[in-house]
XYZ file of C-alpha atoms in Angstrom:
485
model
C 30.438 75.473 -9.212
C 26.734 75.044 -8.346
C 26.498 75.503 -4.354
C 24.116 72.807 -4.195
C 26.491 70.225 -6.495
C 29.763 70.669 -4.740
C 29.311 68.578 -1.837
C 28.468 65.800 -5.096
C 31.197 66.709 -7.006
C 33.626 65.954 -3.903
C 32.905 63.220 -2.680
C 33.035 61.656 -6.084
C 36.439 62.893 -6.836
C 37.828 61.660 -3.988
C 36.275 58.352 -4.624
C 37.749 58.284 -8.142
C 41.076 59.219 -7.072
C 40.900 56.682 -4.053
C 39.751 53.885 -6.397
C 42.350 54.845 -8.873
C 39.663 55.065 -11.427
C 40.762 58.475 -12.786
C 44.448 59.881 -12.912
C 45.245 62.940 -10.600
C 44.494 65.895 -13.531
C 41.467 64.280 -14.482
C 39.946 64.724 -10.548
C 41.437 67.709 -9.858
C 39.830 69.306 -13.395
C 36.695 67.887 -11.771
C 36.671 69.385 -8.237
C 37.995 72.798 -9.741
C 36.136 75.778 -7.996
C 35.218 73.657 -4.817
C 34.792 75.835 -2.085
C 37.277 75.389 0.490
C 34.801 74.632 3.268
C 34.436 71.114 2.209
C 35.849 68.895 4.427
C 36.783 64.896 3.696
C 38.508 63.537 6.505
C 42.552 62.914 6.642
C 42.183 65.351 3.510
C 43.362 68.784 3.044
C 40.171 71.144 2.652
C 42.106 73.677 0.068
C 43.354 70.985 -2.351
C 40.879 67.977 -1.289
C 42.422 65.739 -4.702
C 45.716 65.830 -3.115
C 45.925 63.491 -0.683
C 47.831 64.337 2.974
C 49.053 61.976 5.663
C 48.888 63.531 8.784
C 49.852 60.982 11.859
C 47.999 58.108 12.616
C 45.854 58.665 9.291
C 45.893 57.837 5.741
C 43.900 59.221 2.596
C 43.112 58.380 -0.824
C 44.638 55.044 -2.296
C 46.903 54.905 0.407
C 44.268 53.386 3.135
C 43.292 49.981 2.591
C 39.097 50.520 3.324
C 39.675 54.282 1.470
C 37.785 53.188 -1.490
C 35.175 51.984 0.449
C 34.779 54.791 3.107
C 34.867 57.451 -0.350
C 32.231 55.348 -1.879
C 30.047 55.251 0.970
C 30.796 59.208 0.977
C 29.535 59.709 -2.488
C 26.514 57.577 -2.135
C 25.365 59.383 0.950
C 26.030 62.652 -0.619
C 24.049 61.724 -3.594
C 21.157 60.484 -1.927
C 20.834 63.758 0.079
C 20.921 65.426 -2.881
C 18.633 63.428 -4.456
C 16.387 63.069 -1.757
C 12.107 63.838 -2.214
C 11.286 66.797 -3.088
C 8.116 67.596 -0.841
C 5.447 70.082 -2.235
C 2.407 71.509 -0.771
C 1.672 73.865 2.391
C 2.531 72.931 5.690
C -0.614 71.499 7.681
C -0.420 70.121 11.237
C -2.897 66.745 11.186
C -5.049 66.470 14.663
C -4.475 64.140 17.386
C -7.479 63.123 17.266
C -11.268 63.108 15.476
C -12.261 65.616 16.367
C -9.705 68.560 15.921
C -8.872 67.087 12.535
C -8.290 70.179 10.180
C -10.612 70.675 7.109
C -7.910 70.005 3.437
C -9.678 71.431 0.319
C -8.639 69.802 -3.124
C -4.474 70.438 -3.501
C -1.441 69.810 -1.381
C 0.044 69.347 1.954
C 2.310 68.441 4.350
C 3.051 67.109 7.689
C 4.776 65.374 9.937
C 4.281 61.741 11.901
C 6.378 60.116 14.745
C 6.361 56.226 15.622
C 2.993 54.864 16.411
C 1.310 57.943 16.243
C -2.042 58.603 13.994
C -2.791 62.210 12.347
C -6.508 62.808 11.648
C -7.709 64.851 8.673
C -11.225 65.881 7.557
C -12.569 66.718 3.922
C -15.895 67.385 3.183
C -17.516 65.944 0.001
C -20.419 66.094 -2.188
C -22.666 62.969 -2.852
C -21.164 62.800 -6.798
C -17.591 63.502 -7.252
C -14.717 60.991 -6.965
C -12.142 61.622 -4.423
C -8.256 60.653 -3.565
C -6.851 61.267 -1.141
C -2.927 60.096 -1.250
C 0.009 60.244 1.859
C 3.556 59.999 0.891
C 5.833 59.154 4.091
C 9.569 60.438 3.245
C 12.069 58.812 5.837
C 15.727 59.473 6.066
C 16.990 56.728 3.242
C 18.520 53.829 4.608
C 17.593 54.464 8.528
C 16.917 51.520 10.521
C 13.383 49.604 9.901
C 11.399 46.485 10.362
C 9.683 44.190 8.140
C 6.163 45.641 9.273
C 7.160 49.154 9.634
C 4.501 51.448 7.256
C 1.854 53.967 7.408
C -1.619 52.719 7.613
C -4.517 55.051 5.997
C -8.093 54.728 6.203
C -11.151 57.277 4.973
C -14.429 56.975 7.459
C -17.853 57.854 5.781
C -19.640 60.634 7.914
C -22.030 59.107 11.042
C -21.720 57.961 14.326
C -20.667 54.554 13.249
C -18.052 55.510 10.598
C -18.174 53.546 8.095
C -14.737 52.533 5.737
C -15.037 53.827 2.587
C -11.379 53.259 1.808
C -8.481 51.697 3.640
C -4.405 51.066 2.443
C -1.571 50.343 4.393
C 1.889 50.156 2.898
C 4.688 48.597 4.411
C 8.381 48.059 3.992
C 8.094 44.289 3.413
C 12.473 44.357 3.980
C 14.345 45.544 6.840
C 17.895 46.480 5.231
C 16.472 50.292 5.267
C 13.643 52.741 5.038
C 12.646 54.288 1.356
C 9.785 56.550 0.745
C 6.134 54.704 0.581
C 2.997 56.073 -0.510
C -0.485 55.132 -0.380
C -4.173 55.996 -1.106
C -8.201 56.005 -0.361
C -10.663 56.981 -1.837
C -14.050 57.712 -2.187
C -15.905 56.590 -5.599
C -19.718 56.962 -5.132
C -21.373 53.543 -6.066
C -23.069 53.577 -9.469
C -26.326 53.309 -8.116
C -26.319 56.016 -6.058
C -27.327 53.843 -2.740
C -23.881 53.235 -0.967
C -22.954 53.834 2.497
C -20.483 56.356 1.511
C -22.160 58.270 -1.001
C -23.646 60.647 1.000
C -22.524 64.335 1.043
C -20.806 65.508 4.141
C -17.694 65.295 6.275
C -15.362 62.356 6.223
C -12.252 61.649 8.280
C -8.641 60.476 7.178
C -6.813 58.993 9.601
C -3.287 58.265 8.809
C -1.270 55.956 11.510
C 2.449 55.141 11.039
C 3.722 51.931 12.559
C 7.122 51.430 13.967
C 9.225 48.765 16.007
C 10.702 49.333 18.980
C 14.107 49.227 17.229
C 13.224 51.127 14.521
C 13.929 54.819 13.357
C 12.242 57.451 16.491
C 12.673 60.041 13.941
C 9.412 61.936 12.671
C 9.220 61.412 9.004
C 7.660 64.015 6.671
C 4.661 63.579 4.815
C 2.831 64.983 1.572
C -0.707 64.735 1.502
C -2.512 65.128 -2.058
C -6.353 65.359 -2.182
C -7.923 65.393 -5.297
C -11.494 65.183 -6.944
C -12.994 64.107 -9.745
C -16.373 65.556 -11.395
C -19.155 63.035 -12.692
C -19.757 62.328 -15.846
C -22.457 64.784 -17.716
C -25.993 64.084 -17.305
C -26.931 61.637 -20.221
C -23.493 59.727 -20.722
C -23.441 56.729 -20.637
C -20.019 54.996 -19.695
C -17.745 52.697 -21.548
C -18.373 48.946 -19.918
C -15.382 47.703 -17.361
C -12.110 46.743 -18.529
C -10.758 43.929 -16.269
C -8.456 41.877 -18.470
C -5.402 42.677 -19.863
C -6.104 41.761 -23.407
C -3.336 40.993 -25.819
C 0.341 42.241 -25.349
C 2.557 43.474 -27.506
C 6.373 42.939 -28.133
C 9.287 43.580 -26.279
C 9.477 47.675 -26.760
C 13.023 47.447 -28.780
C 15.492 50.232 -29.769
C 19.316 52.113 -28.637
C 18.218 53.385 -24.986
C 18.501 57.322 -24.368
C 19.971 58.461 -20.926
C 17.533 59.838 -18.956
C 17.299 61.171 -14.826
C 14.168 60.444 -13.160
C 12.954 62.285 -10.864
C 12.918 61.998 -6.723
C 9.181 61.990 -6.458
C 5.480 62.377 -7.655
C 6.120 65.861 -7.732
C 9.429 65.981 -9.976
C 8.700 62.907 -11.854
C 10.695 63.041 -15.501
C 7.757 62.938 -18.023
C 8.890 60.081 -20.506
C 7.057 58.203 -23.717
C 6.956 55.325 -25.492
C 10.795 53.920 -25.769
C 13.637 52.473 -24.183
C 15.290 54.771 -21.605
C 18.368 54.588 -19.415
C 18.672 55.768 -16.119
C 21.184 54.592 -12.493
C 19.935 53.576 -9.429
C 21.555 54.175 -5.958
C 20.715 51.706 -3.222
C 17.878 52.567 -1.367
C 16.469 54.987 -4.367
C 13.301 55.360 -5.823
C 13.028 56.734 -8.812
C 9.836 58.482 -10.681
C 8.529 59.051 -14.168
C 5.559 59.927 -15.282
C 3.585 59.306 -19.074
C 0.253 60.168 -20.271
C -2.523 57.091 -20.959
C -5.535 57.720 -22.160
C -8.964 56.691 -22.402
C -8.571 52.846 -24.020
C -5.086 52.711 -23.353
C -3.225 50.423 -21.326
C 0.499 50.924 -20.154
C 3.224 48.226 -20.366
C 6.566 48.638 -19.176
C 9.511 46.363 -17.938
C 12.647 47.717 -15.975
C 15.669 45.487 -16.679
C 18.584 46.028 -13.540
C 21.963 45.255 -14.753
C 24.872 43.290 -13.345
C 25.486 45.165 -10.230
C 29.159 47.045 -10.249
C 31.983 45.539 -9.096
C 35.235 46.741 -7.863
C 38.710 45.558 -8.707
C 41.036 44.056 -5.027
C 41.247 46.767 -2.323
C 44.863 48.058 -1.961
C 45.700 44.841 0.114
C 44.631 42.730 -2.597
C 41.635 41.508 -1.324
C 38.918 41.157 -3.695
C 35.049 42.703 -2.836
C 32.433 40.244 -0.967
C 29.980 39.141 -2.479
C 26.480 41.214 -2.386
C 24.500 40.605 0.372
C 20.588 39.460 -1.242
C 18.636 42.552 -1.597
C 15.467 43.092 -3.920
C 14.233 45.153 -7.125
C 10.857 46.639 -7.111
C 8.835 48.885 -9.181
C 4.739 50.053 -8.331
C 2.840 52.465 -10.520
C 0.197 55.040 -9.788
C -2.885 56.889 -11.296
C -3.156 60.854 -12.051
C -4.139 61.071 -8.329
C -1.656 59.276 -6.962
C -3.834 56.047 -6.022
C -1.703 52.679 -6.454
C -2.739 50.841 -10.322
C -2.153 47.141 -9.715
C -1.012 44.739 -12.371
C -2.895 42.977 -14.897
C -0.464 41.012 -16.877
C 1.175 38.206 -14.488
C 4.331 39.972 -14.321
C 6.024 40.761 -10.921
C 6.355 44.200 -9.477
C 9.418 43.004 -6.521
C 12.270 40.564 -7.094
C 15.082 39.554 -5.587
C 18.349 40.753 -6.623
C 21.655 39.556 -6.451
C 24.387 41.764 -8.864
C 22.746 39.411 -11.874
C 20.300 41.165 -14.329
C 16.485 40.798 -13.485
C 13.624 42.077 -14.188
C 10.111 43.581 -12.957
C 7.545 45.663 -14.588
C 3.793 45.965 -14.715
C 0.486 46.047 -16.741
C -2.597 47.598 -17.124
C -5.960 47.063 -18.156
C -7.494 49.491 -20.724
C -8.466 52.790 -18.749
C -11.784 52.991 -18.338
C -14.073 54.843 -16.624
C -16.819 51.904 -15.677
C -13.429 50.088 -13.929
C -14.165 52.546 -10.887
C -17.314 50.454 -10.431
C -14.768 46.710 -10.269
C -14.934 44.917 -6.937
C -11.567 43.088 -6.902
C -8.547 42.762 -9.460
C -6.639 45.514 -11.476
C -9.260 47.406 -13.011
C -10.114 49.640 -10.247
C -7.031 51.772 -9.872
C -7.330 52.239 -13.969
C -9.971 54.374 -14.205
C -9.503 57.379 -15.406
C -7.424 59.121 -18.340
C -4.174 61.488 -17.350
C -0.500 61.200 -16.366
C 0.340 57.970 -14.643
C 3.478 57.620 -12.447
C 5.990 54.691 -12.565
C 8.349 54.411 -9.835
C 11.383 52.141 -10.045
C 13.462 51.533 -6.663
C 16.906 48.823 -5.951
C 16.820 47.537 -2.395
C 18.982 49.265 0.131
C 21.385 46.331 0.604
C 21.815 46.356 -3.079
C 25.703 47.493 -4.604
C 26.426 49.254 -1.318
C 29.542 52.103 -3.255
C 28.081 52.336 -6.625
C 24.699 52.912 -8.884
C 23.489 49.902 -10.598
C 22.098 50.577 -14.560
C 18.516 50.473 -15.163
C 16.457 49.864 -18.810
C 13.393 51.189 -19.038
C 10.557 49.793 -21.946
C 7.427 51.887 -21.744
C 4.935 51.277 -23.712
C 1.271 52.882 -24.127
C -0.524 50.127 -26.388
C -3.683 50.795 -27.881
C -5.665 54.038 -29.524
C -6.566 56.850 -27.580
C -10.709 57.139 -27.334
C -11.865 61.032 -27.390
C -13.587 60.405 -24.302
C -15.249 57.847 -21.317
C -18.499 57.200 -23.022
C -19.971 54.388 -24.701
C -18.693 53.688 -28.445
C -16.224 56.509 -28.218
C -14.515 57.601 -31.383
C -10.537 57.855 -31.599
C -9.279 60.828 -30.526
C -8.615 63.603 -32.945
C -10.985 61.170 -35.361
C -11.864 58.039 -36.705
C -15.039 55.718 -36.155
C -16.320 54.113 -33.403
C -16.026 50.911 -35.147
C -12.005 52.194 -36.043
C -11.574 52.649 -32.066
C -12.730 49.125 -31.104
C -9.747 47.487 -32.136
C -7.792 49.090 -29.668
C -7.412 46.277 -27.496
C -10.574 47.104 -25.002
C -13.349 45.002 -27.281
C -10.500 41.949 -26.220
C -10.344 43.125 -22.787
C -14.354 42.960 -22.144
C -14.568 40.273 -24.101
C -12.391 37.820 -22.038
C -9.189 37.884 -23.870
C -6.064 38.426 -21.188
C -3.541 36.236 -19.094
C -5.894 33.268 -18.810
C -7.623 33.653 -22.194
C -5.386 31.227 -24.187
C -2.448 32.200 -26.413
C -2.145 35.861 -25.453
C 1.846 37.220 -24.207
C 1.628 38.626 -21.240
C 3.808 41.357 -19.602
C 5.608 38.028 -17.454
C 6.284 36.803 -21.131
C 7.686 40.200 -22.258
C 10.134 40.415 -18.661
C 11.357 37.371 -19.452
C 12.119 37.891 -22.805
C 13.385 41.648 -21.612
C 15.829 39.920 -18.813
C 18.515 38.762 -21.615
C 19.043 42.299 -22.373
C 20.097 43.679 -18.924
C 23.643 43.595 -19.313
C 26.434 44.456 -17.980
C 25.667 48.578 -17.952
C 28.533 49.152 -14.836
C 30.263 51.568 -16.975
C 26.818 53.481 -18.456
C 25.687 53.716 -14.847
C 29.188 55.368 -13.675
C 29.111 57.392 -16.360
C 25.284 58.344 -15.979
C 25.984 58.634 -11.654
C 28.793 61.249 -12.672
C 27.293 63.074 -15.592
C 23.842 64.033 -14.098
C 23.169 67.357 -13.678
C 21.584 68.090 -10.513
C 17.784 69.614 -10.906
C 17.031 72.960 -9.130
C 14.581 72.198 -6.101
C 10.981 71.562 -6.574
């Protein structure tokens, strides 16, 4: 047995056994090869699937709360091991403006305590795009508040310092911390004029807020700076994208099991079709498909009836679950938040009953940089986007909930940004304007009359999110366990 899956692989044989959801052979087959160093207490470490009653102490199916103390074993074990994989070399942020260390284009990370702020420094040219993204990775499930978040914010070079870019991202719940990320950036104006689009040194300040009752415990952070070049001298840009345009169906078919990953940095690359995947409370989980130039991406993530277990050995059926929420959020090739287009919500509340959220783009486009307000400005360039799907901490509190995934990438792919592109790989310009941008530009979208939106298509997705307790089991148990990023 894999070092890194045994601690897995116990807990959830115990839990089986304890919950009398597998016979003794069928357990101890499963925790074969366990090393004996595994402890479970009021268990014996050599043989933990038989159970032993020393005084005062019961184990297995013989304590009342067993099932539930194994269950809460299993989850915690599983969320360790599925816990963010951080990427990037280690980088100690300043205390202040000015010892803020220089970050060229790539990776980092970091740590940050309660109410303290970290200060970075980049320098940039007066022409290329740049992200800069902060992931905060908390303990899952550690005591939070409502406000608790990290709070970013990129300063334009002068005595004054100017915003160029500000985010803050907050828990919005206080049943227990997940992982949050944000982004600025820096797009130079198209005129050339703007306050921040002069070449020189600008400052990221990240700040993490915290209540006094909240977690004290520094939380690591990945930092992910990225640029983008300008288009070549003479191109001229496909107009802005803002609406959504017209949708298209519900994204049918059987759905194939799938394991997303813990983070931006593991994040299961997936493609148009109907995937299946568990959820633990408290987990977020990441995937990751390409979208290119013209394209727009559609998706809807249907949560099934949360898992239920049958009366405790006393007889005493399961409470009810305690109101917790479903959310999802998606993100561009460098890591900076897309909003949604389509009327559909991102963050519902959840209850055990099937629901719904998902998301929707306009057509990528690179003019969109250029968009004030709305959705267009986080769609703006072509590449792998990120989806992340997350169930609430309070959420099924033993067992993983079942998750659908749709994904859909509507629309054909232009060869490139400029004006009157032709479809990739071939194709006319006039062929490649019925991909669902001419609509977009010209006004079609969620108030143009007539269209179905992504809300439409969640709605319509919601009557399929049934009952998938025994797919998520199955899908909890079955995983294989990636090798660390």
């Amino acid at each position: 047995m894999r070092r890194g899956t045994a601690p897995l692989v116990c807990a959830v044989g115990v839990a089986l056994l304890a919950a009398g959801a597998a016979p003794l052979a069928v357990v101890g087959a499963l925790l074969e090869g366990a090393p004996t160093g595994l402890r479970v207490p009021g268990c014996d470490d050599r043989r933990l699937w038989q159970p032993v009653r020393p005084k005062g102490h019961t184990c297995g199916a013989h304590a009342p709360d067993a099932a539930a103390h194994v269950g809460q074993l299993t989850r915690a074990s599983m969320l360790t091991a599925d816990a963010y994989r951080l990427r990037g070399r280690r980088i100690g942020g300043g205390s202040s403006m000015k010892d803020a260390p220089g970050l060229t284009p790539g990776q980092y990370t970091d740590a940050i305590g309660p109410d303290e702020t970290r200060w970075y420094a980049v320098t940039l040219d007066a022409a290329a795009t740049a992200d800069l993204a902060v992931t905060a990775v908390p303990r899952t499930g550690v005591k939070v508040a409502y406000g608790d978040g990290i709070e970013l914010r990129l300063g334009a070079p002068g005595p004054y310092s100017a915003a160029c870019g500000t985010d803050s991202v907050h828990f919005g719940q206080d049943e227990g911390a997940m992982v949050l990320s944000g982004a600025v950036s820096r797009v130079p104006s198209a005129d050339g004029h703007g306050t921040c689009d002069k070449a020189g040194r600008y400052l990221l300040s990240v700040h993490r807020t915290s209540a006094a009752g909240s977690d004290r415990a520094r939380w690591p952070v990945e930092l992910r700076y990225g640029t983008e070049v300008p288009l070549a001298a003479g191109t001229t840009p496909a107009p802005a994208a803002t609406r959504f345009g017209e949708a298209a169906g519900v994204v049918a078919g059987t759905p194939r099991d799938v394991e997303g990953g813990t983070g931006f940095n593991d994040a299961l690359r997936l493609g148009e079709g109907v995937w299946r995947d568990a959820l633990l409370p408290g987990q977020t989980r990441f995937y990751k498909v390409r979208v290119g130039w013209g394209q727009r991406l559609v998706y809807v993530a249907e949560f099934a009836n949360e898992p239920v277990r049958d009366a405790n050995a006393n007889g005493d059926a399961d409470r009810p679950t305690a109101p917790s929420f479903v959310a999802t959020a998606a993100y561009g090739p460098d890591r900076q938040p897309v909003e949604d287009a389509s009327g559909s919500s991102q963050r519902r509340g959840y209850s055990g009953h099937p629901v719904s959220v998902g998301l929707g783009t306009v057509p990528v486009t690179w003019s969109n940089r250029w968009v004030a307000t709305g959705a267009a400005p986080g769609a703006r360039t072509s590449g792998d986007y990120y989806v992340a799907v997350s169930l609430g901490p309070g959420a099924a509190r033993n067992a993983a909930v079942g998750v659908v995934l749709r994904m859909d990438v509507t629309g054909t792919e232009l060869a490139g940004p400029q004006y009157k592109a032709a479809a990739r790989g071939g194709g006319s310009p006039s062929e490649a304007a019925g991909t669902g941008v001419a609509a977009a530009v010209a006004g079609g979208g969620k108030d143009g009359g007539g269209f179905m939106t992504a809300r439409d298509v969640v709605a319509a997705g919601a009557g399929g999110a049934v009952a998938l307790t025994g797919v998520a089991a199955a899908a909890a148990l079955g995983r294989r366990r990636r090798d660390g990023a």
